[in-house]
Tab-separated table of C-alpha atoms in Angstrom:
chain	number	residue	atom	x	y	z
A	1	MET	CA	55.455	-18.692	-47.537
A	2	LYS	CA	55.725	-15.004	-48.903
A	3	LYS	CA	54.310	-16.098	-51.903
A	4	PHE	CA	51.789	-18.066	-50.626
A	5	THR	CA	50.741	-15.199	-48.421
A	6	LEU	CA	50.877	-13.044	-51.464
A	7	ILE	CA	48.695	-15.147	-53.601
A	8	PHE	CA	45.990	-14.968	-50.653
A	9	PHE	CA	45.898	-11.591	-50.176
A	10	LEU	CA	45.298	-11.030	-53.891
A	11	PHE	CA	42.965	-13.954	-54.368
A	12	THR	CA	40.499	-12.379	-51.148
A	13	GLY	CA	40.449	-9.078	-52.919
A	14	LEU	CA	39.561	-10.184	-56.300
A	15	ALA	CA	36.906	-11.846	-54.756
A	16	GLY	CA	36.126	-8.904	-52.479
A	17	LEU	CA	35.582	-6.735	-55.553
A	18	VAL	CA	33.780	-9.544	-57.524
A	19	SER	CA	31.483	-9.953	-54.649
A	20	CYS	CA	30.527	-6.515	-54.005
A	21	SER	CA	28.806	-6.077	-57.783
A	22	SER	CA	26.557	-2.972	-58.110
A	23	ASN	CA	24.637	-4.941	-61.116
A	24	ASP	CA	21.992	-5.310	-58.418
A	25	ASP	CA	18.231	-4.165	-60.512
A	26	GLY	CA	16.380	-4.404	-57.567
A	27	PRO	CA	14.310	-1.402	-56.215
A	28	GLU	CA	17.209	1.299	-54.635
A	29	THR	CA	16.672	2.791	-51.484
A	30	THR	CA	17.618	6.623	-50.814
A	31	PHE	CA	17.593	8.559	-47.445
A	32	GLU	CA	15.673	11.577	-46.963
A	33	GLN	CA	14.701	14.799	-44.504
A	34	LEU	CA	11.351	14.334	-42.892
A	35	VAL	CA	9.337	17.604	-41.970
A	36	ILE	CA	8.973	17.630	-38.082
A	37	THR	CA	5.268	19.511	-37.495
A	38	GLU	CA	5.714	18.774	-33.928
A	39	ALA	CA	7.841	18.080	-30.791
A	40	GLY	CA	6.523	17.527	-27.097
A	41	LEU	CA	8.733	19.733	-25.039
A	42	PRO	CA	8.128	20.224	-21.133
A	43	ALA	CA	8.319	23.689	-19.959
A	44	SER	CA	11.482	23.089	-18.020
A	45	PHE	CA	14.049	20.157	-17.278
A	46	ASN	CA	15.396	19.188	-14.433
A	47	LEU	CA	19.073	18.803	-14.183
A	48	GLY	CA	20.395	15.319	-14.796
A	49	GLU	CA	16.718	14.107	-15.809
A	50	LEU	CA	16.142	11.587	-18.189
A	51	TYR	CA	12.941	12.782	-20.874
A	52	GLU	CA	11.368	11.045	-23.156
A	53	ILE	CA	10.358	13.449	-25.963
A	54	PRO	CA	7.748	12.497	-28.793
A	55	ILE	CA	8.468	13.795	-32.448
A	56	THR	CA	5.504	14.272	-34.806
A	57	TYR	CA	6.796	13.831	-38.853
A	58	GLU	CA	5.325	13.849	-42.260
A	59	LEU	CA	6.160	10.669	-44.397
A	60	PRO	CA	5.650	12.546	-47.971
A	61	ASP	CA	4.702	9.258	-49.740
A	62	GLY	CA	3.725	5.297	-49.302
A	63	CYS	CA	7.767	4.168	-50.045
A	64	THR	CA	8.637	6.252	-47.447
A	65	GLN	CA	8.514	5.188	-44.011
A	66	PHE	CA	10.713	6.617	-40.700
A	67	PHE	CA	14.287	5.456	-40.104
A	68	THR	CA	16.184	7.531	-37.453
A	69	LEU	CA	16.440	10.504	-35.689
A	70	ASN	CA	19.653	12.782	-36.290
A	71	VAL	CA	20.697	15.235	-33.586
A	72	GLY	CA	23.459	17.657	-34.183
A	73	SER	CA	25.285	19.300	-31.391
A	74	PRO	CA	26.555	23.017	-32.734
A	75	THR	CA	26.689	24.157	-29.623
A	76	GLN	CA	26.762	22.650	-25.933
A	77	ASN	CA	23.227	24.037	-25.299
A	78	ILE	CA	21.737	23.468	-29.000
A	79	ARG	CA	20.221	20.483	-30.508
A	80	GLU	CA	19.485	19.906	-34.047
A	81	VAL	CA	16.954	17.108	-34.908
A	82	VAL	CA	16.352	15.873	-37.790
A	83	ALA	CA	13.943	13.175	-38.586
A	84	ILE	CA	15.440	10.781	-41.347
A	85	GLY	CA	13.207	8.445	-43.978
A	86	SER	CA	14.381	5.726	-46.173
A	87	ARG	CA	12.420	5.632	-49.356
A	88	THR	CA	12.367	2.186	-51.828
A	89	ASP	CA	10.793	2.729	-54.644
A	90	SER	CA	9.265	-0.815	-56.089
A	91	GLY	CA	6.149	0.857	-58.198
A	92	GLY	CA	2.480	1.581	-57.206
A	93	CYS	CA	3.414	4.305	-54.440
A	94	THR	CA	0.880	6.498	-52.705
A	95	GLN	CA	0.993	10.039	-52.806
A	96	ALA	CA	-0.870	9.995	-49.398
A	97	VAL	CA	1.055	12.036	-47.049
A	98	SER	CA	1.097	10.660	-42.912
A	99	GLU	CA	2.594	11.221	-39.870
A	100	GLY	CA	3.936	8.993	-37.901
A	101	THR	CA	5.982	9.756	-34.155
A	102	GLU	CA	8.634	8.591	-32.428
A	103	THR	CA	11.041	9.268	-29.285
A	104	LEU	CA	13.963	11.460	-28.397
A	105	ILE	CA	15.520	10.171	-25.383
A	106	PHE	CA	17.433	12.801	-23.775
A	107	GLN	CA	19.145	13.217	-21.269
A	108	VAL	CA	19.980	16.842	-19.461
A	109	LEU	CA	23.887	17.453	-18.573
A	110	PHE	CA	24.347	21.352	-18.297
A	111	ASN	CA	22.354	23.816	-16.172
A	112	GLN	CA	21.481	25.957	-18.793
A	113	THR	CA	18.481	26.751	-21.287
A	114	TYR	CA	18.554	24.459	-24.256
A	115	THR	CA	17.733	25.539	-27.394
A	116	PHE	CA	16.018	22.740	-30.052
A	117	ARG	CA	15.626	23.291	-33.440
A	118	PHE	CA	13.657	20.890	-35.655
A	119	TRP	CA	13.893	20.725	-39.275
A	120	GLN	CA	11.091	21.374	-41.087
A	121	GLY	CA	11.438	22.594	-44.478
A	122	ASP	CA	13.314	24.515	-46.530
A	123	ASP	CA	12.530	28.007	-47.685
A	124	ALA	CA	12.615	28.815	-50.993
A	125	ASN	CA	15.952	29.286	-51.504
A	126	GLY	CA	17.120	26.512	-50.319
A	127	ASN	CA	17.898	27.662	-46.635
A	128	PRO	CA	16.555	25.263	-43.652
A	129	GLN	CA	13.978	26.136	-41.894
A	130	PHE	CA	13.403	25.205	-38.101
A	131	LEU	CA	11.175	24.576	-35.639
A	132	GLU	CA	12.770	26.293	-32.403
A	133	VAL	CA	12.027	25.559	-28.425
A	134	GLU	CA	13.739	27.148	-25.886
A	135	VAL	CA	13.810	25.103	-22.696
A	136	PRO	CA	15.100	25.983	-19.204
A	137	VAL	CA	16.652	23.569	-16.781
A	138	VAL	CA	15.842	24.208	-12.746
A	139	GLU	CA	17.657	21.942	-10.093
């Protein structure tokens, strides 16, 4: 029985390695940060409320499409928002820059001013630049 189990796991592992071959000649997909140009935040938040915040971003070419919004929380009241795009270069991409809008769903959990930092690209030294907006919480 032990021999059968060992052979089964060896065969399964070998089949897994062969089936995951990376000899794919199709177009490669990469992920990149998209510049956020605008965020429709309210003047204030109400504690416990849920908000739909429109986020406008730039698509740098015709091969890039929106993938997701990534929201980080370095502290309790700071939110860093980055739009992520997926780029599949299948040839013939237009170089036209276009805009898109997605909605960020945000729930106010803490009774303190929130600071939102929306990624807008990197400066000449490679340091990230942010559109920073503070929104107070009222009860």
